Coordinates of C-alpha atoms and ligand atoms in Angstrom, one line a residue:
X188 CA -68.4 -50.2 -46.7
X189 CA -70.8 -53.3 -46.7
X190 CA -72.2 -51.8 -43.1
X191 CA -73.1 -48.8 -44.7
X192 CA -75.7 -51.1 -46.8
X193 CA -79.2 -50.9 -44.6
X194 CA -82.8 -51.7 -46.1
X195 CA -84.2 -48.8 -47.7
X196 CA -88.0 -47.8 -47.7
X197 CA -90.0 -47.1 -51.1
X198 CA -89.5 -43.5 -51.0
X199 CA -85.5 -44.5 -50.9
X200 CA -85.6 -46.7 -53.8
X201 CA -87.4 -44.1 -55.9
X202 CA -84.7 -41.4 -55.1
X203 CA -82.0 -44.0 -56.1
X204 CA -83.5 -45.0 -59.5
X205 CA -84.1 -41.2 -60.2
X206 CA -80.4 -40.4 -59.1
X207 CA -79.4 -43.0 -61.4
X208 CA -80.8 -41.4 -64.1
X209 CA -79.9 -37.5 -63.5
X210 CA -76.4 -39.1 -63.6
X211 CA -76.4 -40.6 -66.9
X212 CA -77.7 -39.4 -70.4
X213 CA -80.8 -41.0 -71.1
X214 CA -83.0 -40.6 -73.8
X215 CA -85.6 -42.5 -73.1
X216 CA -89.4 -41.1 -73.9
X217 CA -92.2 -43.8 -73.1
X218 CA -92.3 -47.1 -71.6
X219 CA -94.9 -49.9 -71.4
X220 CA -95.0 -52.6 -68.9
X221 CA -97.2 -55.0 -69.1
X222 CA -96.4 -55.8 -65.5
X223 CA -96.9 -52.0 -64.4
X224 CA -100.7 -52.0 -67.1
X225 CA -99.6 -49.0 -68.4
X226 CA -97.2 -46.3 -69.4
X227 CA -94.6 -44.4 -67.9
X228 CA -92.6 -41.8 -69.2
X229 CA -90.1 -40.8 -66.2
X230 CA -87.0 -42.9 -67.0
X231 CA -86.5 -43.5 -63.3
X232 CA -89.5 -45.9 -63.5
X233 CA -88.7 -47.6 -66.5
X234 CA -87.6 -50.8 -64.6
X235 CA -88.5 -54.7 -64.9
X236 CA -88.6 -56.9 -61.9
X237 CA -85.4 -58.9 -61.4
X238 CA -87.2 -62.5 -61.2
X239 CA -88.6 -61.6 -64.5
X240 CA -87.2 -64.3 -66.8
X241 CA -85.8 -62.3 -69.7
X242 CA -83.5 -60.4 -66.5
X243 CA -81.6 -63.6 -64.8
X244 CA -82.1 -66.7 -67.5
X245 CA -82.3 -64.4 -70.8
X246 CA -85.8 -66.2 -71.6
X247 CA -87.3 -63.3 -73.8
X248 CA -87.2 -62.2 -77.3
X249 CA -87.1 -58.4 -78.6
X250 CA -87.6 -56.2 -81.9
X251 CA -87.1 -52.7 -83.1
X252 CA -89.3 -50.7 -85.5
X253 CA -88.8 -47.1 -86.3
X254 CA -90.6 -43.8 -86.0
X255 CA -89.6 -41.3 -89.0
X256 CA -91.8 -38.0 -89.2
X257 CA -94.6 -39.2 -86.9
X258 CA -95.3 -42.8 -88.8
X259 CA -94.2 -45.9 -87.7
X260 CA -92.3 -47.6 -90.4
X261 CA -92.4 -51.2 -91.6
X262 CA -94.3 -52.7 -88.3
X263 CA -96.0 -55.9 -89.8
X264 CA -92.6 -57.2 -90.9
X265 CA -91.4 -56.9 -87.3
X266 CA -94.4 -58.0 -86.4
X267 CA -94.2 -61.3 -87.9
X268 CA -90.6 -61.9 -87.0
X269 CA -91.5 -61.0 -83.3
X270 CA -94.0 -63.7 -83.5
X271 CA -91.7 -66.1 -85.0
X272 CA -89.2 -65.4 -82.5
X273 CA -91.8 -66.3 -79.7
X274 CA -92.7 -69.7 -81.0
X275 CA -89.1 -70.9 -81.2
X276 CA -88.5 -69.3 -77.5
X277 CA -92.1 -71.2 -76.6
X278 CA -92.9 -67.9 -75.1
X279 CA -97.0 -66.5 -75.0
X280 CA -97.5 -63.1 -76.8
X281 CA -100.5 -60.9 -76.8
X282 CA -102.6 -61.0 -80.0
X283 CA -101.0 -59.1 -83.1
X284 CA -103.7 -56.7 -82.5
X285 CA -103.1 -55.9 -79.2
X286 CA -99.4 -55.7 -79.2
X287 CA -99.8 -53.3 -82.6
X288 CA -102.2 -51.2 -80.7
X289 CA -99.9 -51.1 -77.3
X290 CA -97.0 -49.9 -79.8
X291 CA -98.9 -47.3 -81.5
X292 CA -100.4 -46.1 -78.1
X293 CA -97.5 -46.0 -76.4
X294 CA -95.7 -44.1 -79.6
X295 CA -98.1 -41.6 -79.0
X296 CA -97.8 -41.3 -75.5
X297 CA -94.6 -40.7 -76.0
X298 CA -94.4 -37.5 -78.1
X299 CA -91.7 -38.5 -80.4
X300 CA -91.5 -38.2 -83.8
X301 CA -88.2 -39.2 -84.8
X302 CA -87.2 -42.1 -83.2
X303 CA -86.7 -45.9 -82.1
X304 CA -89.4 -49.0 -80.8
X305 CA -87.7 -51.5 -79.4
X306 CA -90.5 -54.3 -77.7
X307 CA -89.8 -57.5 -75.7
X308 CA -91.4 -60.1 -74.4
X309 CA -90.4 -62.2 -71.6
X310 CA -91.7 -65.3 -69.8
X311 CA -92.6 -63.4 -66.8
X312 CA -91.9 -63.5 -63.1
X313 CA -92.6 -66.0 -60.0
X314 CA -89.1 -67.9 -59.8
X315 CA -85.7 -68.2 -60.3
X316 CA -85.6 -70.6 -61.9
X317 CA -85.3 -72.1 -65.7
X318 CA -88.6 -72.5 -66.7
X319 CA -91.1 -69.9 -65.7
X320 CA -93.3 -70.4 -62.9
X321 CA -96.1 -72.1 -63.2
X322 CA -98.0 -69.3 -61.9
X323 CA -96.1 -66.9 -64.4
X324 CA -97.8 -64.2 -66.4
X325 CA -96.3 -63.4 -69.9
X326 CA -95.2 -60.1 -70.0
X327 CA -94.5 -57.5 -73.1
X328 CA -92.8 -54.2 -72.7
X329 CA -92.2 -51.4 -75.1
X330 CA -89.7 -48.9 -75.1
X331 CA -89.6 -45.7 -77.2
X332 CA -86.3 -44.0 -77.4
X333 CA -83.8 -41.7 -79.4
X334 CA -82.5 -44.4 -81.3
X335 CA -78.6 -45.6 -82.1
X336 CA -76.4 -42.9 -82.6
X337 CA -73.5 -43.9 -85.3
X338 CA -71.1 -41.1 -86.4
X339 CA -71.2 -39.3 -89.7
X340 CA -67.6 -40.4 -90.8
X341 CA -69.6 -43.8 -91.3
X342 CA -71.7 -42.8 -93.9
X343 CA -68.8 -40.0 -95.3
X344 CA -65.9 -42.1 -95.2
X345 CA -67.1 -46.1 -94.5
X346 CA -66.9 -48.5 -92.0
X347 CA -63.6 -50.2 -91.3
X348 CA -64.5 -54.0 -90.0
X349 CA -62.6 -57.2 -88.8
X350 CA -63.5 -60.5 -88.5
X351 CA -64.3 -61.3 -85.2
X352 CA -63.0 -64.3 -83.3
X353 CA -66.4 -65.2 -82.0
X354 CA -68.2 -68.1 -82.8
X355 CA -71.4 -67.5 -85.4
X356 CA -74.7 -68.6 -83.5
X357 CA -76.1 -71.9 -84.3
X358 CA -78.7 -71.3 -87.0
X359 CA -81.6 -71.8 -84.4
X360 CA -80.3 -69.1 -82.4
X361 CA -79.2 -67.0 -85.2
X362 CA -82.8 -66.4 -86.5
X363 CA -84.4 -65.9 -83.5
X364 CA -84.2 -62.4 -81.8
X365 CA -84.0 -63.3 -78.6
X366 CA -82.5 -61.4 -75.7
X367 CA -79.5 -63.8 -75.9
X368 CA -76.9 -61.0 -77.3
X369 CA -73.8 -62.1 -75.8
X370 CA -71.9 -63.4 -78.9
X371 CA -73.2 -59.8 -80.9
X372 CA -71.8 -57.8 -77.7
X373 CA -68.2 -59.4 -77.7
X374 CA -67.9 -59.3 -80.9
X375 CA -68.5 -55.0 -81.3
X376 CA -66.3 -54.7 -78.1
X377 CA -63.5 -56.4 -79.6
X378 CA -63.7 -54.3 -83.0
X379 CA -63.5 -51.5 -81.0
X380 CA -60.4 -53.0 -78.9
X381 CA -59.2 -52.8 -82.1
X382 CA -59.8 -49.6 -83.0
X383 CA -62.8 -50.8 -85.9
X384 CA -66.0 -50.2 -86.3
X385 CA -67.5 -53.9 -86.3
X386 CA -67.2 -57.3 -86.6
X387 CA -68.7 -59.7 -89.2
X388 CA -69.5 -63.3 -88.4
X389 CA -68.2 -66.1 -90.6
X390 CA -69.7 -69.3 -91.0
X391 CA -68.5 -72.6 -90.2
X392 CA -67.9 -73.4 -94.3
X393 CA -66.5 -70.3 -94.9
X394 CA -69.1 -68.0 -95.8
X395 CA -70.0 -64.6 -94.9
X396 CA -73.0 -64.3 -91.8
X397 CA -73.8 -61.2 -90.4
X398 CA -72.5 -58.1 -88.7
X399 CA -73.3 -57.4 -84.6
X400 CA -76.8 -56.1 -85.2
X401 CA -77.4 -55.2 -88.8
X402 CA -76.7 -57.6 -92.1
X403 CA -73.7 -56.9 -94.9
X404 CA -74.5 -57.0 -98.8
X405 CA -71.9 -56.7 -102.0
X406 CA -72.1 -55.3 -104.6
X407 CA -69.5 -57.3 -107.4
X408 CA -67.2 -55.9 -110.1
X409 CA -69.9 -57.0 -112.6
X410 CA -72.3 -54.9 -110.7
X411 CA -74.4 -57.8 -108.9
X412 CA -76.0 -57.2 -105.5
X413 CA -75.3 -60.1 -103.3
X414 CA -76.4 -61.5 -100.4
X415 CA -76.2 -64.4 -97.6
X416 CA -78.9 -66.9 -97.5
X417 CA -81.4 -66.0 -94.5
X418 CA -81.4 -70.2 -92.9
X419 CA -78.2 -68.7 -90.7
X420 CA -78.6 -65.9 -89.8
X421 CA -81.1 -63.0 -88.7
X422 CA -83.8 -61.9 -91.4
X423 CA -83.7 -58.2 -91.7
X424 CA -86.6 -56.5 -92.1
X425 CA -84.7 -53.7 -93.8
X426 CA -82.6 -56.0 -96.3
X427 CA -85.5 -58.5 -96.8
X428 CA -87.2 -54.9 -97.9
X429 CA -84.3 -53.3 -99.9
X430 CA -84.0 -56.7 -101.6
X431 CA -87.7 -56.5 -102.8
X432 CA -87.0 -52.5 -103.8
X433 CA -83.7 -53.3 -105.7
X434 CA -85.3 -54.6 -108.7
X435 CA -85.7 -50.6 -109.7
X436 CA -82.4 -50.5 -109.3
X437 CA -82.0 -53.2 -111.9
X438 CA -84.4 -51.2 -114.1
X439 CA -82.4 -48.0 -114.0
X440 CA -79.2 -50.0 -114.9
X441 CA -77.4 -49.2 -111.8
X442 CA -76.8 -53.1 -110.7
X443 CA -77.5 -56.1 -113.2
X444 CA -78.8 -58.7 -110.7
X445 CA -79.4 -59.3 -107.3
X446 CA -78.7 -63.0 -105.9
X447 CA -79.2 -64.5 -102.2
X448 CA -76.6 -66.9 -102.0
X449 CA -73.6 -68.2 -100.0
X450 CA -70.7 -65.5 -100.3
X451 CA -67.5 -67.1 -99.6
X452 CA -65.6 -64.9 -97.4
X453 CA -62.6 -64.4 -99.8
X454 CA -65.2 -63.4 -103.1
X455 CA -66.7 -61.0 -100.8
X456 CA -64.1 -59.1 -99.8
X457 CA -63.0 -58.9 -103.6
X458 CA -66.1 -56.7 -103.9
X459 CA -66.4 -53.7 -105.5
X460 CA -68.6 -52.3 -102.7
X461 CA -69.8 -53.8 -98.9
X462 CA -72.9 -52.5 -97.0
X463 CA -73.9 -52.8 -93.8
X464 CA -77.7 -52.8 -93.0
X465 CA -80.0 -52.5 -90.6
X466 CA -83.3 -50.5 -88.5
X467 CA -80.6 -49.0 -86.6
X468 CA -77.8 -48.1 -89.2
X469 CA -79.7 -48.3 -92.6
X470 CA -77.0 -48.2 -95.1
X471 CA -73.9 -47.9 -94.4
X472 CA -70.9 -48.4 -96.5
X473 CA -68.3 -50.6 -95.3
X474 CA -63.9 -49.5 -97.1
X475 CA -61.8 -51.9 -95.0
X476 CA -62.5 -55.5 -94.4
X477 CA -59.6 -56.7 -92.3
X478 CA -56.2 -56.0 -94.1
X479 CA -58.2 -55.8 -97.2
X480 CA -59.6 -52.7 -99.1
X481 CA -62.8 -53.0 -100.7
X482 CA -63.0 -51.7 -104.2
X483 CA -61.6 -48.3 -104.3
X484 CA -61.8 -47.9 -100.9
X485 CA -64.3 -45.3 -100.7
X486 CA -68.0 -45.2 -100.7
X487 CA -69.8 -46.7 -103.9
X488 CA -72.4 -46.2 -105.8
X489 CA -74.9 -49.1 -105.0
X490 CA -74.4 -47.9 -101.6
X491 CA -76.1 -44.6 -102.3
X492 CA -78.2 -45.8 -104.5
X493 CA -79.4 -48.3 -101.5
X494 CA -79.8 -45.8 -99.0
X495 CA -81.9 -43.8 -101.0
X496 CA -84.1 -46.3 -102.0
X497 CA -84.4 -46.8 -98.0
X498 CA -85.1 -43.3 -97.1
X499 CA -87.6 -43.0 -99.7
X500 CA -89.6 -46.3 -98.7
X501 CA -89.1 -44.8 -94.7
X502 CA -90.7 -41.6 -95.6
X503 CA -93.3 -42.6 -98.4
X504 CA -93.3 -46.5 -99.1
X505 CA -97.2 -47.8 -99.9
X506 CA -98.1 -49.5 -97.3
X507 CA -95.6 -49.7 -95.1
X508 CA -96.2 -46.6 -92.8
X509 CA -98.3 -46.1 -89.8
X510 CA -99.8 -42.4 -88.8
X511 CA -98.9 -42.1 -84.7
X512 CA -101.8 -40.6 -83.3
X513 CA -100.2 -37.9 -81.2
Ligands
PLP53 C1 -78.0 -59.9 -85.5 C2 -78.7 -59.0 -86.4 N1 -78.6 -59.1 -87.7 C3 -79.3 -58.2 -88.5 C4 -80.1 -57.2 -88.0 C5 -80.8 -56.3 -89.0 O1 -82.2 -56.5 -88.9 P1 -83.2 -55.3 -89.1 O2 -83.0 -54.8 -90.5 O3 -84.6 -55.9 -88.9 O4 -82.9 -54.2 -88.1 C6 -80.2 -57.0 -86.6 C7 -81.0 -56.0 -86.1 O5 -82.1 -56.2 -85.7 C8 -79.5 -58.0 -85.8 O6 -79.6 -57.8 -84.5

């Protein structure tokens, strides 16, 4: 077998990478590359160099906006946690400008109007070794895809979730978006090992963290919305955001408070309802919570409520929407 390996020429490369993807299901629409200067939009060319930094030592950082109807929604707020991201990685990003511009550019390059942004940026290339090269050049990619796909029963019936085995990230690590996933990975495959839907990280003390890539909110008997603090884990844009918007909620009487605290792990699965949320997911409700039920055991309320509140902000929030120009 390894004598059949031989050096291939460019034109055998680019046959390879375009095999590879006429054998899987891609939906991938445009891609930056700061590395390439511009855009392609043939997922067989959608590739990174391997002695890029964020490939073999995980050195890069990433975010994820969304496109709904042609408009880019809630950018600035991943913006600014991209940029935070970089400074605790010590890793050299374009100017907000630019990188806003690249993302609406290559949006509209891409022709999609429903969709995902995910952008990166990496150390660069030059080495293999820890810290970049010294002749390194940032770089910053942008992808523009289909988006996750979660199934319906999630929204229809809830989300049953364990708690995972795996270790919560250290609070540096937790904030930061970096490409450094692992912990988030393990902790989805083993839900789905056992035949769940997620896993939710628990604190050291006790307390209720995070899910694998979106962040979990209770609502309590007495009809209060609560929430972890943000010092341990990731800030989501789109809970940070429905936390802002839930003060109508308060107004129309459908919750009585809402408080960013530490949730013991034991008073939040007494809930009467558990959400998961997220860019990708939005609002989902969550019925099982390890051997234990929460509330009825069937989607609530709040959880409507929330998700409504979210779709309307996605499709008409002030402010927070960006025409593509196509
Ligand atoms: C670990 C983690 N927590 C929470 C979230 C939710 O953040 P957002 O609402 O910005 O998607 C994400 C997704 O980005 C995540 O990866």
């Amino acid at each position: 077998m390894a004598e059949s390996i031989g050096v291939l020429t460019r034109e055998d490369v680019l046959d390879s990478l375009k095999n590879l993807r006429q054998a899987q299901e891609v939906d991938y629409s445009a891609f930056y590359s700061s590395h390439l200067g511009g855009v392609v939009t043939d997922p067989a060319l959608m590739v990174i160099p391997f002695d890029d930094h964020m490939v073999h030592r995980g050195h890069g950082i990433f975010d994820t906006a969304a496109i709904i109807e042609g408009k880019i929604y809630d950018l600035e707020n991943h913006l600014d946690r991209f940029i935070r991201s970089a400074e605790a990685s010590k890793l050299e990003l374009p100017s907000r400008e630019e990188m806003r511009e690249i993302v609406i550019r290559t949006s509209a390059l891409s022709g999609r109007r429903e969709g995902s942004i995910r952008y990166w940026a990496s150390s660069g290339t030059g080495n293999l070794g820890l810290i970049p090269a010294g002749d390194a050049k940032p770089a910053f990619f942008v992808m523009i895809f289909g988006g996750l796909d979660y199934p319906e029963r999630y929204y229809a019936e809830g989300m049953r979730v364990m708690t995972t085995t795996y270790p919560i990230k250290p609070p540096l690590y937790a904030v930061t978006k970096s490409t450094n996933y692992l912990p988030n990975t393990l902790m989805q495959m083993e839900a789905k090992e056992h035949g769940l839907d997620n896993g939710i990280f628990v604190d050291e003390a006790g307390n209720v963290g995070e899910g694998s890539n979106m962040n979990c909110a209770f609502v309590t008997a007495g009809g209060v919305l609560r929430h972890p603090r943000f010092e341990n884990i990731l800030s989501g844009c789109t809970v940070k955001r429905l936390l802002e918007l839930a003060s109508r909620l308060v107004d129309q009487g459908v919750i009585k408070d809402v408080v960013v605290d530490d949730i013991p792990v034991a008073e939040a699965k007494a809930s009467a309802e558990m959400m998961l949320i997220g860019s990708s997911i939005y609002v989902a409700p969550v019925t099982q919570w390890d051997d234990q039920v929460i509330g009825d055991g069937k989607p609530g309320p709040v959880t409507k409520a929330m998700r409504e509140l979210l779709e309307e902000d996605m499709r008409s929030g002030e402010g927070m929407l960006i025409d593509v120009p196509y």
